[in-house]
Structure formats: C-alpha cells, structure tokens
Tab-separated table of C-alpha atoms and ligand atoms in Angstrom:
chain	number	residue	atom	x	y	z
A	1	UNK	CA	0.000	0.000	0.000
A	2	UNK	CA	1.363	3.537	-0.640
A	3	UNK	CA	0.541	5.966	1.968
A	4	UNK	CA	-1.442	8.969	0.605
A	5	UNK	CA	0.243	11.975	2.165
A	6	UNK	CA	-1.732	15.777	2.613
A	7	UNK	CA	1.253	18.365	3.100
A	8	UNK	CA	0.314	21.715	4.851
A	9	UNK	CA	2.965	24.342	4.890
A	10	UNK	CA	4.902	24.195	1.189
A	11	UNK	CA	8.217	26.262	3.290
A	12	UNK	CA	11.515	25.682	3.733
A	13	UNK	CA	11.111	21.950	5.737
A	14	UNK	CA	7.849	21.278	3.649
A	15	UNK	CA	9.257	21.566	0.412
A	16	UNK	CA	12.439	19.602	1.977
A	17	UNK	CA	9.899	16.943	3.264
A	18	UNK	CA	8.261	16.197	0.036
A	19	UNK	CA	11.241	15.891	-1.739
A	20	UNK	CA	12.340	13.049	0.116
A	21	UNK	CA	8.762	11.829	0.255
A	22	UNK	CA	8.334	11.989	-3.417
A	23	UNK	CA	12.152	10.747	-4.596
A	24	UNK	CA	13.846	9.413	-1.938
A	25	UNK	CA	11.969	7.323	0.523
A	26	UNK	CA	9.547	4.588	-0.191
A	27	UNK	CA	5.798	3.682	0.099
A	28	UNK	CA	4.731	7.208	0.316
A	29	UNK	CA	3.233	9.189	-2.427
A	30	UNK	CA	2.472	13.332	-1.691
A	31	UNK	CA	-1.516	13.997	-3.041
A	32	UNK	CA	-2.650	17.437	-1.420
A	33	UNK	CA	-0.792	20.276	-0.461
A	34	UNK	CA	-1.751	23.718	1.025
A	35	UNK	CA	-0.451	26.843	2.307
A	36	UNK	CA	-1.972	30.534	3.592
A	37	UNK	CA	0.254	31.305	0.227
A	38	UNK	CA	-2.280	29.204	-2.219
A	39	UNK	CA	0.082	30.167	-5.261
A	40	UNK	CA	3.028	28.684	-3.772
A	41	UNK	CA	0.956	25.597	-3.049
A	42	UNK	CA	-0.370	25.272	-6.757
A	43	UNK	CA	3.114	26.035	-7.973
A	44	UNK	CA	4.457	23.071	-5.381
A	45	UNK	CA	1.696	21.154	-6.683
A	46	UNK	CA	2.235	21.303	-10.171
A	47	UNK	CA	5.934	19.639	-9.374
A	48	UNK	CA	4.323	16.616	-8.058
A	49	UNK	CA	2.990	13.893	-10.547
A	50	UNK	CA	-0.608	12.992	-9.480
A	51	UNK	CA	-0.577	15.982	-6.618
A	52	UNK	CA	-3.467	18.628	-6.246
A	53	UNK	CA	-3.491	21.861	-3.880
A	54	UNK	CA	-6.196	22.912	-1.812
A	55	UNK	CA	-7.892	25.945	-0.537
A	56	UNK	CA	-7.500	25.278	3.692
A	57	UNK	CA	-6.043	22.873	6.153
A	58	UNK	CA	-9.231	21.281	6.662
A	59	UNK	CA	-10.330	20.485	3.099
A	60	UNK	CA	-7.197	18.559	2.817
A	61	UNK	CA	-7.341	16.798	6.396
A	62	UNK	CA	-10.890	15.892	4.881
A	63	UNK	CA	-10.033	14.914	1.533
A	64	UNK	CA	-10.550	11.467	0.556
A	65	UNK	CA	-7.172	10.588	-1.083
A	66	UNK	CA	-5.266	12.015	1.891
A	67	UNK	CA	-4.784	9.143	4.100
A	68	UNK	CA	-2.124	10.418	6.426
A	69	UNK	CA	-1.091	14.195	6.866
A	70	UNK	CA	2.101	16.653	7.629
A	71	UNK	CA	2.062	19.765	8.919
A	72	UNK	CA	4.723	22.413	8.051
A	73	UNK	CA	3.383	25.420	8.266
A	74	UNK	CA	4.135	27.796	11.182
A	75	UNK	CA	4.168	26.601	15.365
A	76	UNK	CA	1.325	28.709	15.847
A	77	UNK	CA	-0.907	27.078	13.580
A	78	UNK	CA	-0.393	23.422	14.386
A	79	UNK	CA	-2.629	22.932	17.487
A	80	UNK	CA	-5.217	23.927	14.719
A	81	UNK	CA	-4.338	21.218	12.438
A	82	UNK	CA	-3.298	17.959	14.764
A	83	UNK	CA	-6.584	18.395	16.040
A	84	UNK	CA	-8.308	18.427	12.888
A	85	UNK	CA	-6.225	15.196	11.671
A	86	UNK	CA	-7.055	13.703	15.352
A	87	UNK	CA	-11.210	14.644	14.404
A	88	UNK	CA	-10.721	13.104	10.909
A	89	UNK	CA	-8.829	9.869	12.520
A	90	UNK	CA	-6.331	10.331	10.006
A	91	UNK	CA	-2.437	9.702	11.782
A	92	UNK	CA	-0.465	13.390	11.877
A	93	UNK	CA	3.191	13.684	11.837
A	94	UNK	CA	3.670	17.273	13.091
A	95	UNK	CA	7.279	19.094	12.617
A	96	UNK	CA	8.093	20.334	15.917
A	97	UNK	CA	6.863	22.670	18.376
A	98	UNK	CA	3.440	20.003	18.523
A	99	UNK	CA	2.016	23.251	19.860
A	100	UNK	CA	3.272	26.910	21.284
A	101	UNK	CA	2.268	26.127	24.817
A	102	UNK	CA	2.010	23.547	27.709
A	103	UNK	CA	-2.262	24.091	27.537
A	104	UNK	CA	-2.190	24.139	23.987
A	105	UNK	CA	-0.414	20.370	23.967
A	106	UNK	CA	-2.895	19.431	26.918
A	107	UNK	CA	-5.525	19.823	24.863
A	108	UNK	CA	-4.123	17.591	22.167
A	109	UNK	CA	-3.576	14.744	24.253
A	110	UNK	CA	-6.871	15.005	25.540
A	111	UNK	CA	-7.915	14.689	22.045
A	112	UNK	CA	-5.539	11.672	21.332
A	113	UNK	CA	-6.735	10.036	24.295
A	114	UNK	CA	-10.709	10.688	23.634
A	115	UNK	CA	-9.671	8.476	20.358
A	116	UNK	CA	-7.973	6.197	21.768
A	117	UNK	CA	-5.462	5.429	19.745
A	118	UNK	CA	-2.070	7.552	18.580
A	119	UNK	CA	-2.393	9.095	16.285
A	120	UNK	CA	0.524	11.889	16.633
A	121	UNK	CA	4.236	11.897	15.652
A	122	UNK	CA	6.492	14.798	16.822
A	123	UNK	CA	9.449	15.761	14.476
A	124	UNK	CA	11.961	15.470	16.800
A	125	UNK	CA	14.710	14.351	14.453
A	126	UNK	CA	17.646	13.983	16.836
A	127	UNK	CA	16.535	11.150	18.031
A	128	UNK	CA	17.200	9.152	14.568
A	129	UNK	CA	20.293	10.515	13.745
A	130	UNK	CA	23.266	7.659	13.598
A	131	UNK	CA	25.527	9.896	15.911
A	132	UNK	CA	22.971	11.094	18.824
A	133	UNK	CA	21.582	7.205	18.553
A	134	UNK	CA	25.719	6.171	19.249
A	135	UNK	CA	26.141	9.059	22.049
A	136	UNK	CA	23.346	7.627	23.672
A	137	UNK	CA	24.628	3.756	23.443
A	138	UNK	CA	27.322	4.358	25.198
A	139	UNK	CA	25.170	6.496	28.228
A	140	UNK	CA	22.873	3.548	28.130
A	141	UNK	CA	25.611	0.727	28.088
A	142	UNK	CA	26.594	1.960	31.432
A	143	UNK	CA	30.083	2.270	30.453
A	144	UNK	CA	30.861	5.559	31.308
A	145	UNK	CA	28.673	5.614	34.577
A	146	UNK	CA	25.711	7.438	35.519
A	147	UNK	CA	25.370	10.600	33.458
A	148	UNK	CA	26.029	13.455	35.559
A	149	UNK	CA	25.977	16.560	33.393
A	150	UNK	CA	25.526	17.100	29.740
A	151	UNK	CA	27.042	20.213	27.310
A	152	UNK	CA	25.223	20.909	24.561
A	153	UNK	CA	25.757	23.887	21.773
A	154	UNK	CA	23.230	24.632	19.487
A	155	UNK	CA	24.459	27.090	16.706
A	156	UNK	CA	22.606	28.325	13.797
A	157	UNK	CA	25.130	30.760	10.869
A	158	UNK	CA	21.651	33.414	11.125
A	159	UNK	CA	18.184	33.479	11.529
A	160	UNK	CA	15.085	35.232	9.681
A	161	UNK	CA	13.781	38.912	10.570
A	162	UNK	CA	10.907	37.523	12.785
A	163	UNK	CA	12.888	35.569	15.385
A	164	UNK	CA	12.269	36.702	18.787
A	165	UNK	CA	14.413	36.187	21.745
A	166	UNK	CA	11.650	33.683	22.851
A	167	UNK	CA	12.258	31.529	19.628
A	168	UNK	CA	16.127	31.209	20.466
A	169	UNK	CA	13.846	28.788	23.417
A	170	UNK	CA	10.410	27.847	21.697
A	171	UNK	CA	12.099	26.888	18.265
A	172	UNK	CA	15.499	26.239	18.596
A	173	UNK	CA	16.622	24.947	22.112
A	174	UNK	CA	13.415	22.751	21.645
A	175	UNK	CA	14.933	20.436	20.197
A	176	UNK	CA	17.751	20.189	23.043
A	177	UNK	CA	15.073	19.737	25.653
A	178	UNK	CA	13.392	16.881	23.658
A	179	UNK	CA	17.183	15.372	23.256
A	180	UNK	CA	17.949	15.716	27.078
A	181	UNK	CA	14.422	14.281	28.202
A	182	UNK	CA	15.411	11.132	25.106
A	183	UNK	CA	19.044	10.867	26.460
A	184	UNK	CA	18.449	11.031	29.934
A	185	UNK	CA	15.249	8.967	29.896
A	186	UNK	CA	13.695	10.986	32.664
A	187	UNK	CA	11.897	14.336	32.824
A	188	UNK	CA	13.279	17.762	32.858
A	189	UNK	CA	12.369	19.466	36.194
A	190	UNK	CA	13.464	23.212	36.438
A	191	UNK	CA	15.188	26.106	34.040
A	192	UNK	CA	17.256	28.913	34.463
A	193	UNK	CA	18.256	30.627	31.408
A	194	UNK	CA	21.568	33.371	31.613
A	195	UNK	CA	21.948	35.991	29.255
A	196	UNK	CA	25.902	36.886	27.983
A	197	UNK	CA	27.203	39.912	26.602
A	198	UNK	CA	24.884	40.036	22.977
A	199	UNK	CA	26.306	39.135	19.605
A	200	UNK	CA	26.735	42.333	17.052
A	201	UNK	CA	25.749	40.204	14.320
A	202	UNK	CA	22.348	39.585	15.586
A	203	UNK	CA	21.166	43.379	16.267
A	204	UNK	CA	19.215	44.056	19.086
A	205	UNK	CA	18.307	39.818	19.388
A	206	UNK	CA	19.235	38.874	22.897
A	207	UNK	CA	21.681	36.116	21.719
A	208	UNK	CA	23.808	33.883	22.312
A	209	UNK	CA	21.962	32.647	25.716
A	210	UNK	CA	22.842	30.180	28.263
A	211	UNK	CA	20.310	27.615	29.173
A	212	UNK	CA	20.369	25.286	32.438
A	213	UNK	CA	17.771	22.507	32.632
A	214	UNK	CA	17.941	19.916	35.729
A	215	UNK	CA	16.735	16.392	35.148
A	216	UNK	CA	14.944	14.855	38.057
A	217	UNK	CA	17.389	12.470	38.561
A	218	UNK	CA	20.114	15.858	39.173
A	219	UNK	CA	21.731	15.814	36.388
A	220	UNK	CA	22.339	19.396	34.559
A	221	UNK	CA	22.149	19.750	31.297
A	222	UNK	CA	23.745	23.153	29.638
A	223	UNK	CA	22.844	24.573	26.266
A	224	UNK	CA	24.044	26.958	24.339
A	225	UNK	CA	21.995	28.549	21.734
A	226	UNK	CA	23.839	30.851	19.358
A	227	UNK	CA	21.834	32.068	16.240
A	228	UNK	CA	24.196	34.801	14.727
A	229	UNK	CA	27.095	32.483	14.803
A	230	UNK	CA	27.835	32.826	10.948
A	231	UNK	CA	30.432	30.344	10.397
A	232	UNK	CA	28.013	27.800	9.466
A	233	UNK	CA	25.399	25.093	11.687
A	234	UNK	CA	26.810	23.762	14.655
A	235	UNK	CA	25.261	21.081	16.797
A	236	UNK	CA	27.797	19.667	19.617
A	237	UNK	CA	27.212	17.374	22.703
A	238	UNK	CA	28.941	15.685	25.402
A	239	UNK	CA	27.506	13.857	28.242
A	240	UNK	CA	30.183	13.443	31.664
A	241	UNK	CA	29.519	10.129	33.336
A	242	UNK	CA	31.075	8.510	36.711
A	243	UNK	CA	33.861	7.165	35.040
A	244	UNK	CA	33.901	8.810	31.798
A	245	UNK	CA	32.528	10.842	28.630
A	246	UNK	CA	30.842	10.884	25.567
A	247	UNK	CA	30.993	13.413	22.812
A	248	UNK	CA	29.768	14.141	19.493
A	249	UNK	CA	32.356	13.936	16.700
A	250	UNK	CA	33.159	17.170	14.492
A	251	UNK	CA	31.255	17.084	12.167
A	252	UNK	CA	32.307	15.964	7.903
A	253	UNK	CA	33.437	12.771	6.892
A	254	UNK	CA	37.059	13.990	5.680
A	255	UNK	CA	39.461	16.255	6.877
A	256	UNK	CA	41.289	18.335	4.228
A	257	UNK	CA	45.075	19.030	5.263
A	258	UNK	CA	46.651	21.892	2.719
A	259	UNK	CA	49.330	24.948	3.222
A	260	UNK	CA	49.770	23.943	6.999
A	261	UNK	CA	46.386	23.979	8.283
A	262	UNK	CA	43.310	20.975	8.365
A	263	UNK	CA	39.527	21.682	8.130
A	264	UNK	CA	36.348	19.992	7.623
A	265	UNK	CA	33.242	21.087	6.349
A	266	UNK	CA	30.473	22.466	8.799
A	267	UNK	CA	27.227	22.028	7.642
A	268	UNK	CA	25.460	24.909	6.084
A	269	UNK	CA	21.940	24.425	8.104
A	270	UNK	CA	19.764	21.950	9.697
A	271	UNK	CA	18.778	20.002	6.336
A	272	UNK	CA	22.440	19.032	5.479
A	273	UNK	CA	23.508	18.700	9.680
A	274	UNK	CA	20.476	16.270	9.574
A	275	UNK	CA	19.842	14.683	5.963
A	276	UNK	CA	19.831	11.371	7.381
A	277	UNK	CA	18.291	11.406	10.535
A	278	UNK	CA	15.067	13.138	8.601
A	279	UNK	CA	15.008	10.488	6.035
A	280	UNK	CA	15.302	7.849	9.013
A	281	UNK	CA	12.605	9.738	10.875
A	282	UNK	CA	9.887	9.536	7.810
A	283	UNK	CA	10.460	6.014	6.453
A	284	UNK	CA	9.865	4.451	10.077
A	285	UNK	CA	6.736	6.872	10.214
A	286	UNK	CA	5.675	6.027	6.550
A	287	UNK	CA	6.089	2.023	7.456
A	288	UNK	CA	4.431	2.428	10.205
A	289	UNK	CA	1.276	4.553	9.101
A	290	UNK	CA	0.804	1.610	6.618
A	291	UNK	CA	0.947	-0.959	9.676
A	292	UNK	CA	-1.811	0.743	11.824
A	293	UNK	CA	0.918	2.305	14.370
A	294	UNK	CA	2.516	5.605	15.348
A	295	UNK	CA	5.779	4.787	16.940
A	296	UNK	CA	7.815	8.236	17.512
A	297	UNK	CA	8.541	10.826	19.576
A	298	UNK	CA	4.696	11.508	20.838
A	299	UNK	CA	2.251	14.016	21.749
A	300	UNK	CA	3.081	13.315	25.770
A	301	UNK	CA	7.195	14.153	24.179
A	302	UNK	CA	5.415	17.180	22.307
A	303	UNK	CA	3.235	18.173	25.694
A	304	UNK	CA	6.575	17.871	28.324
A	305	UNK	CA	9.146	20.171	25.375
A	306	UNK	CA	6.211	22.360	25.097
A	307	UNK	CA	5.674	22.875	29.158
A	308	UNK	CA	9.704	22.771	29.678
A	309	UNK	CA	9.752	25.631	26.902
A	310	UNK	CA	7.185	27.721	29.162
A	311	UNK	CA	9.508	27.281	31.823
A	312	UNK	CA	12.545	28.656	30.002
A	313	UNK	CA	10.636	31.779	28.672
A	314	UNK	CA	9.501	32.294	31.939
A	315	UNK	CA	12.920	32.076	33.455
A	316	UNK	CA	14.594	34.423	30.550
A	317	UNK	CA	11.828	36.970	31.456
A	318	UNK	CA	12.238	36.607	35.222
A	319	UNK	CA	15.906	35.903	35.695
A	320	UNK	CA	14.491	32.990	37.660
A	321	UNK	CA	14.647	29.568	38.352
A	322	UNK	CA	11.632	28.220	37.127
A	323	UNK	CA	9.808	24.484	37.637
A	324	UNK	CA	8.386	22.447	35.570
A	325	UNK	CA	4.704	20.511	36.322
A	326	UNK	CA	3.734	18.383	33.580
A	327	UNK	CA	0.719	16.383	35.562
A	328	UNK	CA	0.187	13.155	35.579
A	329	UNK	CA	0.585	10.973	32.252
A	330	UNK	CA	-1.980	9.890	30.472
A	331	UNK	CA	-1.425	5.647	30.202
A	332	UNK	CA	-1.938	5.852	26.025
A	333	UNK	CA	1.210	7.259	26.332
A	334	UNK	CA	3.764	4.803	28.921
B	1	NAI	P1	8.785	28.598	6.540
B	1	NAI	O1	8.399	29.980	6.961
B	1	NAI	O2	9.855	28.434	5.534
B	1	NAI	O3	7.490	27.818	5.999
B	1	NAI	C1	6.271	27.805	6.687
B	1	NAI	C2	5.161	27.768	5.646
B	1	NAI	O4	3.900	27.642	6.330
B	1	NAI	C3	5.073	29.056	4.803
B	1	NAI	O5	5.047	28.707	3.416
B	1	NAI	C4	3.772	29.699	5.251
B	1	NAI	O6	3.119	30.432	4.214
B	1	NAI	C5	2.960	28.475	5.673
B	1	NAI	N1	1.871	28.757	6.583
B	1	NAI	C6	1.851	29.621	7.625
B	1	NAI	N2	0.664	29.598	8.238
B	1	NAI	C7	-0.090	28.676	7.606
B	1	NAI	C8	-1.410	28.190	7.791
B	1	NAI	N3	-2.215	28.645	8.754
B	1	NAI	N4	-1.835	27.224	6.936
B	1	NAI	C9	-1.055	26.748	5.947
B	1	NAI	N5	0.195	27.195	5.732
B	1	NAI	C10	0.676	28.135	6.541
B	1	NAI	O7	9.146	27.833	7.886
B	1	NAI	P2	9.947	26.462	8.045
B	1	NAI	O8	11.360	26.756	8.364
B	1	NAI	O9	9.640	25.570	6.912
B	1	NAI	O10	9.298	25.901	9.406
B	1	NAI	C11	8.018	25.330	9.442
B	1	NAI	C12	7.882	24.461	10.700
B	1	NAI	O11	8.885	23.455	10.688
B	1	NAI	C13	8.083	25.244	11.998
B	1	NAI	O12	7.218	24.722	12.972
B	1	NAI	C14	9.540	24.960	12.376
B	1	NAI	O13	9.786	25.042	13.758
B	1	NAI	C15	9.696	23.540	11.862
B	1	NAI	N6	11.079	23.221	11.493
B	1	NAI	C16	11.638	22.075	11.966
B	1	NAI	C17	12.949	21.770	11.692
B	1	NAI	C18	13.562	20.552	12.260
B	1	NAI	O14	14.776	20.495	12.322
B	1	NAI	N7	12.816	19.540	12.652
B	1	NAI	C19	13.772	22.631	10.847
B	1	NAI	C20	13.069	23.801	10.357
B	1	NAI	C21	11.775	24.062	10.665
B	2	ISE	C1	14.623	25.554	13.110
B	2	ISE	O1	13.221	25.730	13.167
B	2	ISE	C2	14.977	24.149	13.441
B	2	ISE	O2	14.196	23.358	13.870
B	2	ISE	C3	16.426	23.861	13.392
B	2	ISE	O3	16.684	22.509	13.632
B	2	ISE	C4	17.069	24.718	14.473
B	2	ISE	O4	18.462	24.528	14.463
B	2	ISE	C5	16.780	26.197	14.222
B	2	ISE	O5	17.338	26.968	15.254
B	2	ISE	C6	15.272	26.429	14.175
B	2	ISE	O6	15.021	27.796	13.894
C-alpha cells in the first residue's frame, strides 16, 4: 500500500519533506498540499505527478485521497491542524513545536486520548540521527557511569527577521530539551536561562543565551543557543559520566590538510547537519502509518518540550529559576 500523504505548509522543511517523500523514501506518495500562500501551493503542486493543492487545512485533512497528513506550516498554527487530523482519525506527523504552549499540547492529548489510539508523531529528528543514537549507546551501556551533566551547543550561521528572543527557546533549544528528556530517559524538572554579553551580528536579538535545565534524577544539562554564529550550523554534545565521557564527533566525513592547516566542512543548516536522521525519521513513520501504528517521539514528548519551553521563557523573562509541572501521564502514552 502507498501511503497517501496531505502536506500543509509548502516552506523551507515542507518543500524539503516532500522531496524526500516523493524521490527518496519509499511507500509514500504526496496527493494534497496547502499553504496561507495558495500560489506557492499550486506552484508546489504542479511539481508533483498525481498531486493537487487545496484551498484550507481542513479540506485537505478531509479529503478522501489524503490518508495520512504533515504539517509544516508555522508553530502557531499546528494545534489547529493535529486536532483536525485527530477529528478526521487520520495519523499526523507534526514538525516540531506540537504546539506553542504547555495548555495548547494538553488539549491535544486530551484529544488523542478521547480516540484512543495515537495518532501523533512529533518531528523530533535527533533522536534518529546515527551519531545522537551512538552518544546515547554508550550512556545507556553503562560504560561511562551514571550521566552526571551534559554540554550541549546549538548554533545556527543566522536566523530570519521575525525571530524573537523567545524563539532562540520555543524553536530552537526545543529540540535540546526533547534530546535531554530522550538521552536522559527521565523528565526535565526546572530552568534557568543566563543571558551573555549580545552578539553584534544579531542586532538588538538577545543572543547567544545560556540555558540550564535539571533532570529529576540531578543531572544538569547546559545549552548553548547561538543564532548569529555565521560560520556555518553547529550542533555539539557531550555527556560526563562517573567514570567517563561521551561526545559528538566534528562534524564531515574527511578532513582536508593543505598549506599547513586541516579543516572539515560544517554544515550549512539543519537540512544538510540532519539529511539522514530526517530520512530515518519519515520512512519508520511512513512504514508504520501503513501498519496501523505511530511509533515516535509523541504528543506526551510534544506536551513535556512544550511545558519545559514555558519554563525557560519564563525564566529568561524573570531571571528565575523556574519548575516544571507536567501532571500526571496519560497511560496511552507509557
Ligand atoms: P517557513 O516559513 O519556511 O514555511 C512555513 C510555511 O507555512 C510558509 O510557506 C507559510 O506560508 C505556511 N503557513 C503559515 N501559516 C499557515 C497556515 N495557517 N496554513 C497553511 N500554511 C501556513 O518555515 P519552516 O522553516 O519551513 O518551518 C516550518 C515548521 O517546521 C516550523 O514549525 C519549524 O519550527 C519547523 N522546522 C523544523 C525543523 C527541524 O529540524 N525539525 C527545521 C526547520 C523548521
Ligand atoms: C529551526 O526551526 C529548526 O528546527 C532547526 O533545527 C534549528 O536549528 C533552528 O534553530 C530552528 O530555527
């Protein structure tokens, strides 16, 4: 069976998304697509063999040869949209934030849960990429003791017009929180978020910023996010055990050695940092939308970034310590 996919948001990662939909992975085929920017859609559209664009969200959610959807389009809009995939029964694989607030995840997992069945995958892509999956081997074999502390730099080269100092948390260190809360295998229970001297490049942005998150076994976990950085996409970890560490590798395959000096490529942006990991991520989603099953990261991993994220903005406003309560979860989701 190929899975019928409905594609809202034709942007930067939903144009990247159907491409490897449409000629890389396999059992999927790409049918609808929308956006608020209808001509982009129908020029997207006319790309893909056998692919139509429509008007709204909800006419494609609705449409009869959609049988699975993604949404792309801006955080703000996807509570709008899982819940209109969870109402049409149709699985939902939602690029990350799930939603732009603890409440507005709550009310998605109520939804999940009044179906009874998940229906939700979270793109949280870290978790499928070969080096994060061999970082976290080693913290799981044991070998290097308990994990005590982790170091984490997130670095983007620049970032569009409308980022907000909120987004250096809601958008970008996201994805760290999800990775500590995966890596850790327990729940993130406070923030404090320090603010350095500001990077020129970025204007009046308040970056870089230094975040602290505490698991609720103790362990700290420090992040750097850096969105001005220019000299390309930088993601770097390293957990400290009992007895030992763990780190990412620099990133490139080969180092170049010429006129007395070595390099290695840093990756331009998220899609080359994470080619791999993405194309992982969808072909165990589309294999598993054909099987009946939603396997990911979840809404209950979308609900406890989302609430850890309110924490964080609350702590950069406040200067705070701030903790997290995430509730009791739901048993759809243990
Ligand atoms: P983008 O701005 O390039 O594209 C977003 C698209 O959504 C635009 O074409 C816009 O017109 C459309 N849109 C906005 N509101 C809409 C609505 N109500 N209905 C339909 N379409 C609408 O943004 P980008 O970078 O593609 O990001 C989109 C989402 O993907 C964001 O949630 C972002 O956080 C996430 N993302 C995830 C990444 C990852 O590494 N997993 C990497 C980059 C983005
Ligand atoms: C973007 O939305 C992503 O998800 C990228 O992975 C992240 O590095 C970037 O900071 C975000 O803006």
């Amino acid at each position: 069976m190929t899975v019928r996919v409905g594609v809202i948001g034709v942007g930067m990662i939903g144009k990247d998304h159907i491409r490897r939909l449409t000629t890389v992975l396999a059992g999927a085929a790409v049918t609808a697509v929308t956006d608020v920017n209808l001509d982009e859609a129908k020029r997207v559209a006319d790309g893909i063999a056998g692919a139509q664009a429509y008007s709204t969200g909800q006419d494609l959610i609705n449409a009869g040869d959609v049988d699975a959807v993604l949404v792309c389009s801006w955080g703000p809009t996807h509570e709008e949209y899982v819940l209109a995939s969870i109402e049409a029964g149709k699985p939902v694989f939602c690029e990350k934030p799930l939603a732009t607030s603890q409440e507005a995840c709550r009310r998605i997992i109520d939804a999940e849960v009044a179906f009874g069945r998940r229906l939700v995958q979270v793109g949280y892509m870290r978790r499928y990429d070969a080096a994060y999956r061999a970082l976290k081997a080693v913290v799981d074999s044991g070998d290097i003791g308990a994990p005590l502390m982790m170091h984490a730099t997130h670095r983007n080269p620049s970032v569009p017009g409308h980022y907000t100092r909120e987004m250096a948390i809601t958008d970008t260190a996201v994805h760290d929180i999800d990775l500590t809360r995966w890596m850790f295998g327990e729940e993130i229970v406070a923030a404090t978020v320090l603010k350095p001297r500001r990077n020129s490049n970025g204007g009046e942005l308040e970056d870089p910023l230094l975040l602290i998150f505490e698991t609720s076994s103790g362990a700290l976990v420090d992040v750097e996010t850096n969105v001005n950085i220019r000299y390309g996409y930088d993601i770097r970890g390293e957990v400290v055990g009992e007895n030992g560490t763990v780190a990412l590798r620099d990133s490139g395959p080969i180092t170049v050695r010429l006129n007395n000096s070595q390099s290695s490529r840093v990756p331009e942006d998220w899609r080359e940092r994470f080619i791999a990991a993405y194309d992982v991520e969808f072909q165990e989603w589309i294999d598993g939308v054909r099987d009946g099953g939603t396997y990911g990261p979840s809404s209950w991993d979308g609900y406890a970034a989302a609430a850890v994220s309110d924490a964080a903005v609350e702590a950069l406003h406040s200067g705070q310590r701030i903790t997290v309560d995430l509730g009791e979860k739901p048993a759809l989701y243990s």
